[in-house]
Coordinates of C-alpha atoms and ligand atoms in Angstrom, one line a residue:
Chain G
M28 CA 4.6 -27.5 -30.5
A29 CA 6.0 -24.4 -30.1
M30 CA 9.0 -22.8 -28.4
P31 CA 8.3 -22.9 -24.9
A32 CA 8.0 -19.7 -23.2
L33 CA 9.8 -20.8 -19.8
R34 CA 12.0 -23.6 -19.9
F35 CA 13.8 -25.0 -16.4
D36 CA 16.5 -27.1 -17.4
R37 CA 17.6 -29.1 -14.1
L38 CA 17.7 -26.1 -12.4
G39 CA 19.5 -26.3 -9.0
Q40 CA 20.6 -23.8 -6.6
V41 CA 22.3 -23.3 -3.5
F42 CA 22.7 -21.0 -1.2
E43 CA 26.1 -20.8 0.5
T44 CA 25.9 -18.0 3.4
R45 CA 28.2 -17.7 6.8
S46 CA 25.7 -20.2 8.4
G47 CA 25.7 -23.2 6.1
R48 CA 25.1 -24.4 2.5
T49 CA 21.1 -24.5 2.1
E50 CA 20.7 -25.8 -0.8
A51 CA 16.8 -24.4 -1.7
L52 CA 16.3 -26.1 -5.6
R53 CA 17.4 -29.4 -7.4
D54 CA 16.7 -30.4 -10.7
V55 CA 14.0 -28.8 -11.5
S56 CA 12.5 -30.0 -14.6
F57 CA 9.4 -28.1 -16.6
D58 CA 8.3 -26.1 -20.0
V59 CA 5.4 -24.0 -19.5
A60 CA 3.7 -23.2 -23.0
R61 CA 3.0 -19.2 -23.6
H62 CA 0.1 -17.9 -22.6
E63 CA -0.2 -20.9 -20.6
F64 CA -1.2 -19.7 -16.1
V65 CA 0.9 -22.3 -14.0
S66 CA 0.3 -22.7 -10.6
I67 CA 3.3 -23.5 -7.7
L68 CA 2.2 -25.8 -4.8
G69 CA 4.7 -26.7 -2.0
P70 CA 5.9 -26.5 1.3
S71 CA 7.3 -22.8 3.1
G72 CA 11.0 -22.6 2.0
C73 CA 10.8 -25.0 -0.6
G74 CA 12.1 -22.3 -3.0
K75 CA 9.2 -21.1 -5.3
S76 CA 10.0 -17.6 -4.7
T77 CA 13.4 -18.2 -5.4
L78 CA 12.3 -20.1 -8.3
L79 CA 10.9 -17.1 -9.8
R80 CA 13.8 -14.9 -9.1
M81 CA 15.2 -17.2 -11.4
I82 CA 13.2 -16.5 -14.1
A83 CA 13.1 -12.9 -13.1
G84 CA 17.4 -12.1 -13.7
L85 CA 17.3 -11.1 -10.6
L86 CA 19.3 -14.7 -9.3
T87 CA 21.4 -16.5 -11.0
P88 CA 21.1 -20.4 -11.0
T89 CA 24.6 -22.2 -9.4
S90 CA 23.3 -25.3 -11.9
G91 CA 20.7 -26.0 -14.9
S92 CA 19.3 -23.0 -16.5
V93 CA 16.3 -21.3 -17.3
E94 CA 15.3 -20.2 -20.8
V95 CA 13.0 -17.3 -21.7
F96 CA 11.5 -17.7 -25.2
G97 CA 14.8 -20.2 -25.7
L98 CA 17.5 -18.3 -24.1
P99 CA 18.7 -18.6 -21.1
V100 CA 18.6 -15.9 -18.6
T101 CA 21.1 -13.7 -17.9
A102 CA 19.9 -10.8 -16.4
P103 CA 16.3 -9.0 -15.8
R104 CA 13.9 -8.5 -19.4
D105 CA 11.7 -6.1 -20.1
D106 CA 8.8 -8.9 -21.2
I107 CA 8.2 -10.3 -17.7
G108 CA 6.1 -8.6 -15.0
I109 CA 6.2 -9.5 -11.0
V110 CA 3.3 -9.2 -8.6
F111 CA 4.4 -9.9 -5.0
Q112 CA 3.0 -11.1 -1.6
K113 CA 2.9 -7.5 -0.4
P114 CA 1.9 -5.1 -2.5
T115 CA 4.4 -2.7 -1.8
L116 CA 3.4 0.7 -3.5
L117 CA 5.1 4.3 -3.0
P118 CA 3.0 5.5 -0.6
W119 CA 3.6 8.9 -1.4
A120 CA 2.3 8.1 -4.7
T121 CA -1.7 8.4 -6.2
V122 CA -2.7 5.3 -7.3
E123 CA -2.3 6.2 -10.9
D124 CA 1.5 7.1 -10.5
N125 CA 2.1 3.6 -8.6
V126 CA 1.0 1.6 -12.0
V127 CA 3.1 3.7 -14.5
F128 CA 6.0 4.3 -11.7
P129 CA 8.1 1.4 -13.5
A130 CA 8.2 3.8 -17.1
R131 CA 9.3 6.7 -14.5
H132 CA 11.7 4.5 -13.0
K133 CA 12.9 3.1 -15.8
T134 CA 13.2 6.1 -18.6
G135 CA 13.2 8.6 -15.8
R136 CA 9.6 10.0 -17.5
V137 CA 6.2 9.0 -18.6
T138 CA 4.4 9.3 -21.9
A139 CA 0.8 10.0 -22.3
E140 CA 0.1 6.7 -24.0
E141 CA 1.5 5.2 -20.9
R142 CA -0.7 7.0 -19.0
Q143 CA -3.7 6.4 -21.1
R144 CA -2.3 2.6 -20.4
A145 CA -2.9 2.9 -16.3
G146 CA -6.3 4.2 -16.6
E147 CA -7.2 1.4 -19.4
L148 CA -5.6 -1.0 -16.6
L149 CA -7.1 0.5 -13.4
D150 CA -10.4 0.2 -15.2
M151 CA -10.3 -3.2 -15.6
V152 CA -8.5 -4.2 -12.4
G153 CA -12.4 -2.5 -10.7
L154 CA -10.2 0.5 -9.6
S155 CA -11.4 3.5 -12.1
G156 CA -11.9 6.5 -10.8
F157 CA -9.4 6.0 -7.7
E158 CA -6.2 6.6 -10.3
K159 CA -5.8 10.3 -7.6
R160 CA -5.8 8.0 -4.1
L161 CA -3.0 7.3 -2.2
P162 CA -2.7 4.0 -1.1
D163 CA -3.1 4.4 2.5
E164 CA -6.3 5.1 1.1
L165 CA -7.2 1.9 -0.1
S166 CA -8.2 -1.3 0.9
G167 CA -5.5 -4.0 1.1
G168 CA -7.4 -6.0 -2.3
M169 CA -7.7 -2.7 -3.9
Q170 CA -3.9 -1.8 -3.7
Q171 CA -3.0 -5.7 -4.6
R172 CA -5.0 -5.1 -7.6
V173 CA -2.8 -1.3 -8.1
G174 CA -0.3 -4.1 -7.8
I175 CA -1.1 -5.9 -11.0
A176 CA -2.0 -2.4 -12.9
R177 CA 1.6 -1.7 -12.1
A178 CA 3.5 -4.9 -13.1
L179 CA 1.0 -4.8 -16.5
L180 CA 1.9 -1.8 -17.1
M181 CA 4.9 -2.3 -19.8
D182 CA 2.7 -5.0 -21.5
P183 CA 4.4 -8.1 -20.3
D184 CA 4.7 -11.3 -22.2
I185 CA 5.4 -12.9 -18.7
L186 CA 3.9 -12.8 -15.3
L187 CA 5.0 -14.0 -12.1
M188 CA 2.7 -13.7 -9.1
D189 CA 4.4 -15.0 -5.8
E190 CA 1.5 -15.6 -3.2
P191 CA -0.4 -12.8 -4.7
F192 CA -3.5 -13.2 -2.5
S193 CA -1.8 -14.6 0.8
A194 CA -2.9 -11.3 2.8
L195 CA -5.9 -11.1 1.4
D196 CA -8.8 -11.7 3.6
A197 CA -11.0 -15.3 2.3
L198 CA -13.2 -13.4 0.0
T199 CA -11.5 -10.7 -1.3
R200 CA -9.3 -13.6 -2.2
E201 CA -12.0 -15.4 -3.7
V202 CA -13.2 -12.3 -6.2
M203 CA -9.4 -11.6 -6.9
G204 CA -9.3 -14.8 -8.1
F205 CA -11.8 -14.8 -10.1
D206 CA -11.4 -11.3 -11.5
L207 CA -7.6 -12.9 -12.6
L208 CA -10.1 -14.8 -15.2
R209 CA -11.0 -12.2 -16.1
I210 CA -8.3 -10.6 -16.7
F211 CA -6.6 -13.0 -18.4
S212 CA -9.2 -14.1 -20.7
E213 CA -9.4 -10.1 -21.8
R214 CA -5.2 -9.9 -22.5
P215 CA -3.8 -13.6 -22.5
K216 CA -0.6 -13.9 -20.3
T217 CA 2.1 -16.7 -19.5
V218 CA 1.7 -16.6 -15.8
V219 CA 3.8 -18.3 -13.0
F220 CA 1.6 -18.2 -10.1
I221 CA 2.5 -19.2 -6.7
T222 CA 0.0 -19.8 -3.9
H223 CA -0.7 -22.1 -1.0
S224 CA -4.4 -22.3 -1.9
V225 CA -5.3 -25.6 -3.6
S226 CA -8.7 -24.3 -4.9
E227 CA -6.9 -21.4 -5.9
A228 CA -4.3 -23.4 -8.1
A229 CA -6.8 -25.4 -9.4
L230 CA -9.7 -22.9 -10.8
L231 CA -7.4 -20.3 -12.0
S232 CA -4.2 -23.3 -13.7
D233 CA -3.8 -25.1 -16.7
R234 CA -1.5 -26.6 -14.7
V235 CA -0.7 -27.1 -11.3
L236 CA 2.8 -28.4 -10.4
V237 CA 3.1 -29.6 -6.5
M238 CA 7.2 -29.1 -5.1
T239 CA 9.0 -31.7 -2.7
G240 CA 10.1 -30.2 1.0
R241 CA 13.6 -28.8 0.7
P242 CA 15.4 -28.9 -1.4
G243 CA 13.0 -28.5 -4.1
S244 CA 11.9 -30.5 -6.6
I245 CA 9.1 -31.2 -8.9
L246 CA 6.9 -33.6 -7.1
T247 CA 4.6 -34.1 -9.6
E248 CA 2.0 -32.0 -12.4
V249 CA -1.3 -32.5 -12.8
N250 CA -3.2 -31.0 -15.7
V251 CA -6.9 -29.1 -14.7
P252 CA -9.2 -30.8 -16.8
V253 CA -11.9 -27.7 -17.3
T254 CA -12.4 -25.4 -20.2
R255 CA -12.3 -21.8 -20.1
P256 CA -13.7 -19.4 -20.2
R257 CA -13.9 -20.0 -16.8
G258 CA -15.4 -17.7 -13.6
P259 CA -17.8 -18.0 -10.7
E260 CA -19.7 -20.6 -11.6
T261 CA -16.8 -22.8 -12.5
A262 CA -15.7 -22.6 -8.9
K263 CA -18.4 -24.8 -7.9
D264 CA -17.6 -27.4 -10.3
K265 CA -17.2 -31.0 -9.0
A266 CA -13.7 -31.9 -11.3
I267 CA -12.2 -28.6 -10.2
H268 CA -13.3 -30.3 -6.2
E269 CA -12.0 -33.2 -6.6
L270 CA -8.7 -31.8 -7.8
S271 CA -8.8 -29.6 -5.2
D272 CA -8.6 -32.8 -2.4
H273 CA -6.4 -34.5 -4.9
L274 CA -3.6 -31.5 -4.9
R275 CA -4.1 -31.4 -1.2
D276 CA -4.0 -35.2 -0.4
L277 CA -0.2 -34.7 -2.1
L278 CA 0.7 -31.6 -0.5
L279 CA -0.3 -33.9 3.2
N280 CA 1.4 -36.3 2.0
R281 CA 4.3 -35.0 1.3
H282 CA 4.2 -33.1 5.1
A283 CA 3.9 -36.2 6.9
A284 CA 6.6 -38.1 4.8
Chain O
M1 CA 15.3 21.8 27.6
S2 CA 14.8 20.3 24.0
S3 CA 12.6 16.7 25.5
Q4 CA 10.5 19.5 28.2
T5 CA 10.9 21.6 24.7
I6 CA 9.3 18.4 22.8
S7 CA 7.2 16.8 25.2
A8 CA 5.5 20.6 25.9
I9 CA 4.7 20.4 22.7
S10 CA 3.0 17.2 21.8
S11 CA 1.1 17.8 25.3
S12 CA -0.4 20.9 23.9
T13 CA -1.6 19.3 20.4
V14 CA -2.4 16.4 21.9
M15 CA -6.6 16.8 22.4
P16 CA -7.5 15.7 26.0
R17 CA -9.9 13.1 25.7
E18 CA -13.6 12.7 26.8
S19 CA -13.5 11.0 29.9
E20 CA -16.0 9.8 32.8
A21 CA -15.0 13.2 34.7
S22 CA -15.0 15.8 32.5
R23 CA -18.6 14.7 31.6
T24 CA -19.9 15.8 35.3
Q25 CA -18.0 19.4 34.8
P26 CA -20.0 22.3 33.3
A27 CA -20.5 22.4 29.6
L28 CA -18.6 26.0 29.2
L29 CA -15.7 25.0 30.8
K30 CA -15.4 21.5 29.6
R31 CA -16.0 22.8 26.2
V32 CA -12.8 25.4 26.7
T33 CA -10.9 23.5 27.9
A34 CA -11.4 20.8 25.1
W35 CA -9.3 23.7 23.2
P36 CA -5.5 22.6 22.2
G37 CA -3.3 24.2 24.0
V38 CA -5.5 25.8 26.6
T39 CA -4.7 23.1 29.3
T40 CA -1.4 23.5 29.2
A41 CA -1.8 27.6 29.1
I42 CA -3.6 28.0 32.2
A43 CA -0.9 25.9 34.0
L44 CA 1.7 27.8 32.7
I45 CA 0.0 31.4 33.1
G46 CA -0.6 29.3 37.3
T47 CA 2.8 28.3 37.6
V48 CA 4.1 32.0 36.6
L49 CA 1.4 33.6 39.3
L50 CA 2.8 30.9 42.0
W51 CA 6.3 31.7 41.2
E52 CA 5.4 35.5 41.6
A53 CA 3.3 35.0 45.0
A54 CA 6.6 32.8 46.1
A55 CA 9.5 34.7 45.3
R56 CA 7.7 38.4 46.4
L57 CA 6.5 36.8 50.3
L58 CA 9.3 34.2 50.8
S59 CA 10.9 37.4 50.0
I60 CA 13.2 34.7 47.9
P61 CA 16.6 36.8 47.0
T62 CA 16.9 37.8 42.9
Y63 CA 20.0 36.3 42.1
L64 CA 18.7 33.0 43.4
L65 CA 15.0 33.0 41.7
P66 CA 13.9 36.9 40.7
P67 CA 10.3 36.7 39.9
P68 CA 8.6 36.7 36.9
S69 CA 7.7 40.4 37.1
A70 CA 11.6 41.4 37.4
I71 CA 12.1 38.8 33.8
L72 CA 9.8 40.6 32.1
G73 CA 11.5 43.5 33.1
S74 CA 14.7 43.1 31.5
F75 CA 13.1 42.0 28.7
S76 CA 11.9 45.6 28.1
S77 CA 14.9 47.6 29.6
I78 CA 17.3 45.5 26.9
G79 CA 15.4 46.8 24.2
F80 CA 14.9 45.1 20.9
E81 CA 17.7 46.1 19.0
R82 CA 20.0 44.7 21.3
W83 CA 17.5 41.3 21.1
A84 CA 17.8 40.8 18.1
G85 CA 21.1 41.2 17.6
H86 CA 22.1 38.5 20.1
I87 CA 18.5 36.5 18.6
G88 CA 20.1 36.7 15.1
A89 CA 23.5 35.8 15.8
T90 CA 22.3 32.5 17.7
L91 CA 19.8 32.2 15.0
R92 CA 22.6 32.2 12.1
V93 CA 25.3 30.2 13.7
A94 CA 22.2 28.1 14.7
L95 CA 20.8 27.4 10.9
F96 CA 23.6 27.2 9.4
G97 CA 25.2 24.8 11.7
Y98 CA 22.2 22.6 11.5
A99 CA 22.0 23.4 7.1
L100 CA 25.9 22.9 6.8
S101 CA 25.3 19.0 8.9
I102 CA 22.3 18.0 6.5
V103 CA 24.0 18.6 3.6
I104 CA 27.0 16.5 4.7
A105 CA 25.3 13.6 6.3
I106 CA 22.4 13.1 3.7
P107 CA 25.0 12.4 1.1
L108 CA 27.0 10.2 3.5
A109 CA 24.4 8.0 5.0
V110 CA 23.9 7.8 1.4
V111 CA 27.2 6.8 -0.2
M112 CA 27.5 4.3 3.1
M113 CA 24.7 2.7 2.2
R114 CA 26.0 2.1 -1.5
S115 CA 29.1 0.4 0.2
P116 CA 29.5 -1.2 3.1
L117 CA 33.6 -0.8 3.3
L118 CA 33.0 2.4 3.5
S119 CA 30.5 1.9 5.8
R120 CA 32.2 -0.3 8.3
T121 CA 34.9 2.0 8.2
L122 CA 33.4 5.1 9.0
Y123 CA 30.4 3.8 11.1
P124 CA 33.2 3.2 14.4
L125 CA 34.5 6.7 13.5
L126 CA 31.2 8.1 13.8
V127 CA 30.6 6.3 17.2
V128 CA 33.7 7.8 18.3
V129 CA 33.4 11.7 17.8
Q130 CA 29.5 11.3 19.2
S131 CA 30.7 9.7 22.2
T132 CA 33.0 12.6 22.8
P133 CA 31.1 15.5 24.6
V134 CA 31.2 18.2 22.5
V135 CA 31.3 20.9 25.0
A136 CA 34.9 19.1 25.4
I137 CA 36.0 19.7 21.6
A138 CA 34.4 23.4 21.8
P139 CA 37.8 24.9 23.1
I140 CA 39.8 23.4 20.6
I141 CA 37.8 24.4 17.9
I142 CA 37.7 27.8 18.5
V143 CA 41.7 27.5 18.6
V144 CA 42.5 25.8 16.0
L145 CA 39.0 27.9 13.8
G146 CA 39.9 31.4 15.2
A147 CA 37.3 34.0 15.4
G148 CA 33.9 34.4 13.6
D149 CA 31.1 32.3 13.1
A150 CA 33.1 29.2 11.4
P151 CA 34.2 27.0 14.5
R152 CA 30.4 27.8 16.0
V153 CA 28.9 26.4 12.7
V154 CA 31.0 23.6 12.6
I155 CA 30.2 22.7 16.6
T156 CA 26.4 23.3 16.1
C157 CA 27.7 20.7 12.8
L158 CA 29.3 18.2 15.1
I159 CA 26.4 18.3 17.5
T160 CA 23.3 17.7 14.8
F161 CA 25.3 15.3 12.8
F162 CA 24.9 11.7 14.3
P163 CA 21.1 11.6 14.7
L164 CA 21.0 12.6 10.8
V165 CA 23.6 10.6 9.2
V166 CA 22.5 7.5 11.3
S167 CA 18.2 7.5 10.8
T168 CA 18.8 8.5 7.2
A169 CA 21.1 5.2 6.9
T170 CA 18.3 3.5 8.8
G171 CA 15.7 4.9 6.5
L172 CA 17.3 4.7 3.6
A173 CA 18.2 0.1 4.8
A174 CA 14.3 0.2 5.7
T175 CA 12.9 0.1 1.9
P176 CA 10.9 -2.8 1.4
P177 CA 12.9 -5.3 -0.7
E178 CA 10.3 -6.4 -2.8
L179 CA 10.7 -2.7 -4.2
I180 CA 14.5 -3.2 -4.8
E181 CA 13.4 -5.7 -6.8
L182 CA 11.2 -4.1 -8.6
S183 CA 14.1 -1.7 -9.2
R184 CA 16.3 -4.3 -10.5
S185 CA 14.2 -6.2 -12.7
L186 CA 13.3 -2.9 -14.5
R187 CA 17.3 -2.9 -14.9
A188 CA 17.1 1.0 -13.9
S189 CA 19.9 3.4 -12.5
G190 CA 20.8 3.4 -8.9
L191 CA 20.5 6.2 -8.8
R192 CA 16.9 6.0 -9.7
E193 CA 16.7 3.6 -7.2
I194 CA 18.4 6.2 -4.3
T195 CA 16.5 9.1 -5.4
Q196 CA 13.1 7.5 -7.0
I197 CA 12.8 4.5 -3.6
R198 CA 15.3 5.2 -0.8
L199 CA 15.1 8.1 -0.5
P200 CA 11.4 9.1 -0.2
F201 CA 10.9 6.1 2.2
A202 CA 13.8 7.9 4.5
V203 CA 11.4 10.6 5.1
P204 CA 10.0 9.8 7.8
Y205 CA 13.4 8.8 9.6
I206 CA 15.2 12.0 8.3
F207 CA 12.3 14.3 9.9
S208 CA 12.5 12.7 12.9
A209 CA 16.0 13.3 12.7
L210 CA 15.7 16.6 11.7
K211 CA 13.0 17.5 15.0
I212 CA 16.0 16.0 17.0
S213 CA 18.9 17.7 15.5
I214 CA 17.3 21.6 15.5
T215 CA 17.1 21.5 18.9
L216 CA 20.2 20.1 19.3
A217 CA 21.0 23.0 16.6
V218 CA 20.3 25.6 19.3
I219 CA 21.8 23.6 22.1
G220 CA 25.3 23.4 20.0
A221 CA 24.9 27.3 18.8
V222 CA 24.5 28.3 22.6
V223 CA 27.6 25.7 24.0
A224 CA 30.0 27.7 21.0
E225 CA 29.0 30.8 22.6
F226 CA 29.4 29.9 26.1
C227 CA 33.5 29.4 24.9
A228 CA 33.7 32.4 23.0
S229 CA 31.9 34.9 21.4
E230 CA 30.8 38.3 21.6
A231 CA 27.6 37.9 20.3
G232 CA 24.4 35.6 20.8
V233 CA 21.6 34.6 23.2
G234 CA 23.7 32.1 24.9
Y235 CA 26.6 34.3 25.4
F236 CA 24.6 36.7 26.4
I237 CA 22.9 34.3 29.4
Q238 CA 27.0 34.1 30.3
L239 CA 27.1 38.1 30.5
S240 CA 24.6 38.5 32.9
T241 CA 25.3 36.0 35.2
S242 CA 28.9 37.4 35.2
L243 CA 27.5 41.0 36.2
F244 CA 24.8 39.0 38.8
K245 CA 21.8 40.0 36.6
L246 CA 20.2 37.1 37.2
P247 CA 16.6 38.4 35.8
Q248 CA 18.3 39.4 32.4
A249 CA 19.6 35.9 32.4
W250 CA 16.4 33.9 33.2
A251 CA 14.8 36.3 30.3
G252 CA 17.8 34.9 27.3
L253 CA 16.7 31.1 28.9
F254 CA 13.2 31.8 29.0
V255 CA 14.0 33.5 24.9
L256 CA 16.1 30.8 23.9
A257 CA 13.6 27.6 24.9
A258 CA 11.2 30.0 23.1
M259 CA 13.9 29.7 20.4
S260 CA 14.1 26.4 20.2
L261 CA 10.1 25.6 20.1
L262 CA 10.0 27.4 17.2
L263 CA 12.6 25.9 15.5
F264 CA 11.3 22.5 16.5
Q265 CA 7.1 23.8 15.2
I266 CA 9.2 25.1 12.1
V267 CA 9.7 21.2 11.0
V268 CA 7.2 19.8 12.0
W269 CA 5.1 21.9 9.9
A270 CA 7.6 22.3 7.2
Q271 CA 6.9 18.1 7.3
K272 CA 3.0 18.4 7.7
L273 CA 3.4 20.5 4.3
L274 CA 6.0 18.8 2.2
F275 CA 5.7 15.4 3.3
P276 CA 2.0 14.7 4.7
W277 CA 1.9 10.8 4.1
S278 CA 5.1 11.0 5.7
L279 CA 3.2 11.4 9.2
P280 CA 1.2 8.5 11.1
K281 CA -2.6 8.1 10.2
N282 CA -3.6 9.1 13.4
H283 CA -2.5 13.5 12.9
Ligands
ADP314 N1 18.8 -14.5 -0.9 C1 19.3 -16.4 0.3 N2 20.4 -16.3 1.1 C2 20.8 -17.4 1.8 N3 19.7 -18.5 1.8 C3 17.6 -17.7 1.2 C4 18.6 -17.2 0.5 N4 17.0 -16.5 -0.5 C5 15.6 -17.8 0.1 N5 16.5 -18.2 0.9 C6 16.5 -19.9 1.5 O1 16.7 -20.4 0.3 C7 15.4 -21.5 0.9 C8 14.0 -21.2 0.1 O2 13.4 -19.8 0.3 P1 12.3 -19.5 -0.4 O3 12.8 -19.8 -2.4 O4 11.7 -17.8 0.0 O5 10.9 -20.7 -0.5 P2 10.1 -20.7 -0.3 O6 9.2 -19.0 -1.0 O7 9.2 -21.8 -1.5 O8 8.8 -20.1 0.8 C9 14.6 -20.9 2.3 O9 15.3 -22.2 2.8 C10 15.5 -20.1 2.3 O10 15.9 -19.5 3.3
MG315 MG1 7.7 -17.6 -1.3

């Protein structure tokens, strides 16, 4: 196997605060291959966001290491994009300006090429014609699409998504899932996707990691035995439903324990 | 005064909602009263007429409550040039003090946000300054800084300063943490984080302070004029009162109220014009 995109080696994170010591993660070890889609399921507070922040170089592990393409993460990298739970767009900037914001923020200017790419990305996420709108003229789902386009502007190899659809209604959420399948079939990415939805994890992922409660560690990992390309039809696939049930059992047993 | 000004403005811009009662009113009356400000204007005119009638019929002494006609008379007897001189003097001090306050408060809030140590050190001092009645410090400032506009501008600055610093600091800290993480993940400079994320997010907070501070600025200028001055509307009111020319004093008071109102409205317009996105959505 080629060099993994991400490698976690006995990763641990302990927060020392005035109110005490929190061990968020313990001994997390796994690899993510290039262009693999990995979902992470786990109870709230088990350190999923913490894990993403360490990949993004926003937080230093207190033990173990995270490697991206063979290099330990010491600072944020250019080839990683982030999609947050809330779209968190700039309310004063148009949709297009929001998408090119990473360029403007990093370099102080936006090139014509970047503007063109923003247009293409907006087209890809189904928002062409909305370039000049302001965020609060958009629905929650559309705002999150802008957030996804923004994360893809610099064409990162790795995309970190922290419960990106959890603020959306069930139907929008399902549509967004199908759109993600289409987007990543057009532009393959290495994706780490955090979710609480077992069916979403089953539909989208190549592999699902289930985490234990705090201190979070990997309870088990499950491969998704369904080929790509996937689409709305895949959601009805028996294998997806069986996998969802299996994942739900794993999570519920863990909660009961 | 300032809170009355604010409520007068907000009540005049809010369109009255249609209610059960209004449906029974004649159509014309209903349409006329639906215009913004019409009901306020009617109430004002009614008050003035009632006041005039009361002052005449009950023959209230002029020094207690001059009738509106006498106040109106003194408006014209003072003459445009003298008014312009006094208004200009007050406006100059109020606006310079206000501008100085903005120029100091916003950068200070930024610096305090960047440095928790400085924030911890300065915040108690700011509270102490704010808790000291400006009216009490004003004479001291005037003695220290001498004649001229300088002490008056400083007094105005002092009175307008605190809301601006506190609101700006609150706004700078209210930025969504995700955007700060985005900024850090892009390895952007701290300066860009301030100018492209934090300050724009603070705009609604800054403007709510700017609206409070502009009416405070007029109060500051008047307080300063009360202590030592040869010009300004505050000085004019004090002089008129000491000469028992009460209609004049009242005229000055109305000029001040109108000034506050207008300045407040200019700030409201400025926000609407420059930062329309920062307004609450139902406006
Ligand atoms: N900066 C921090 N300081 C202190 N404790 C933190 C910090 N970030 C996260 N934690 C704690 O670490 C644990 C895991 O948090 P998080 O990664 O956000 O969980 P999840 O995303 O799985 O819900 C929680 O108990 C949380 O309170
Ligand atoms: Mg989380």
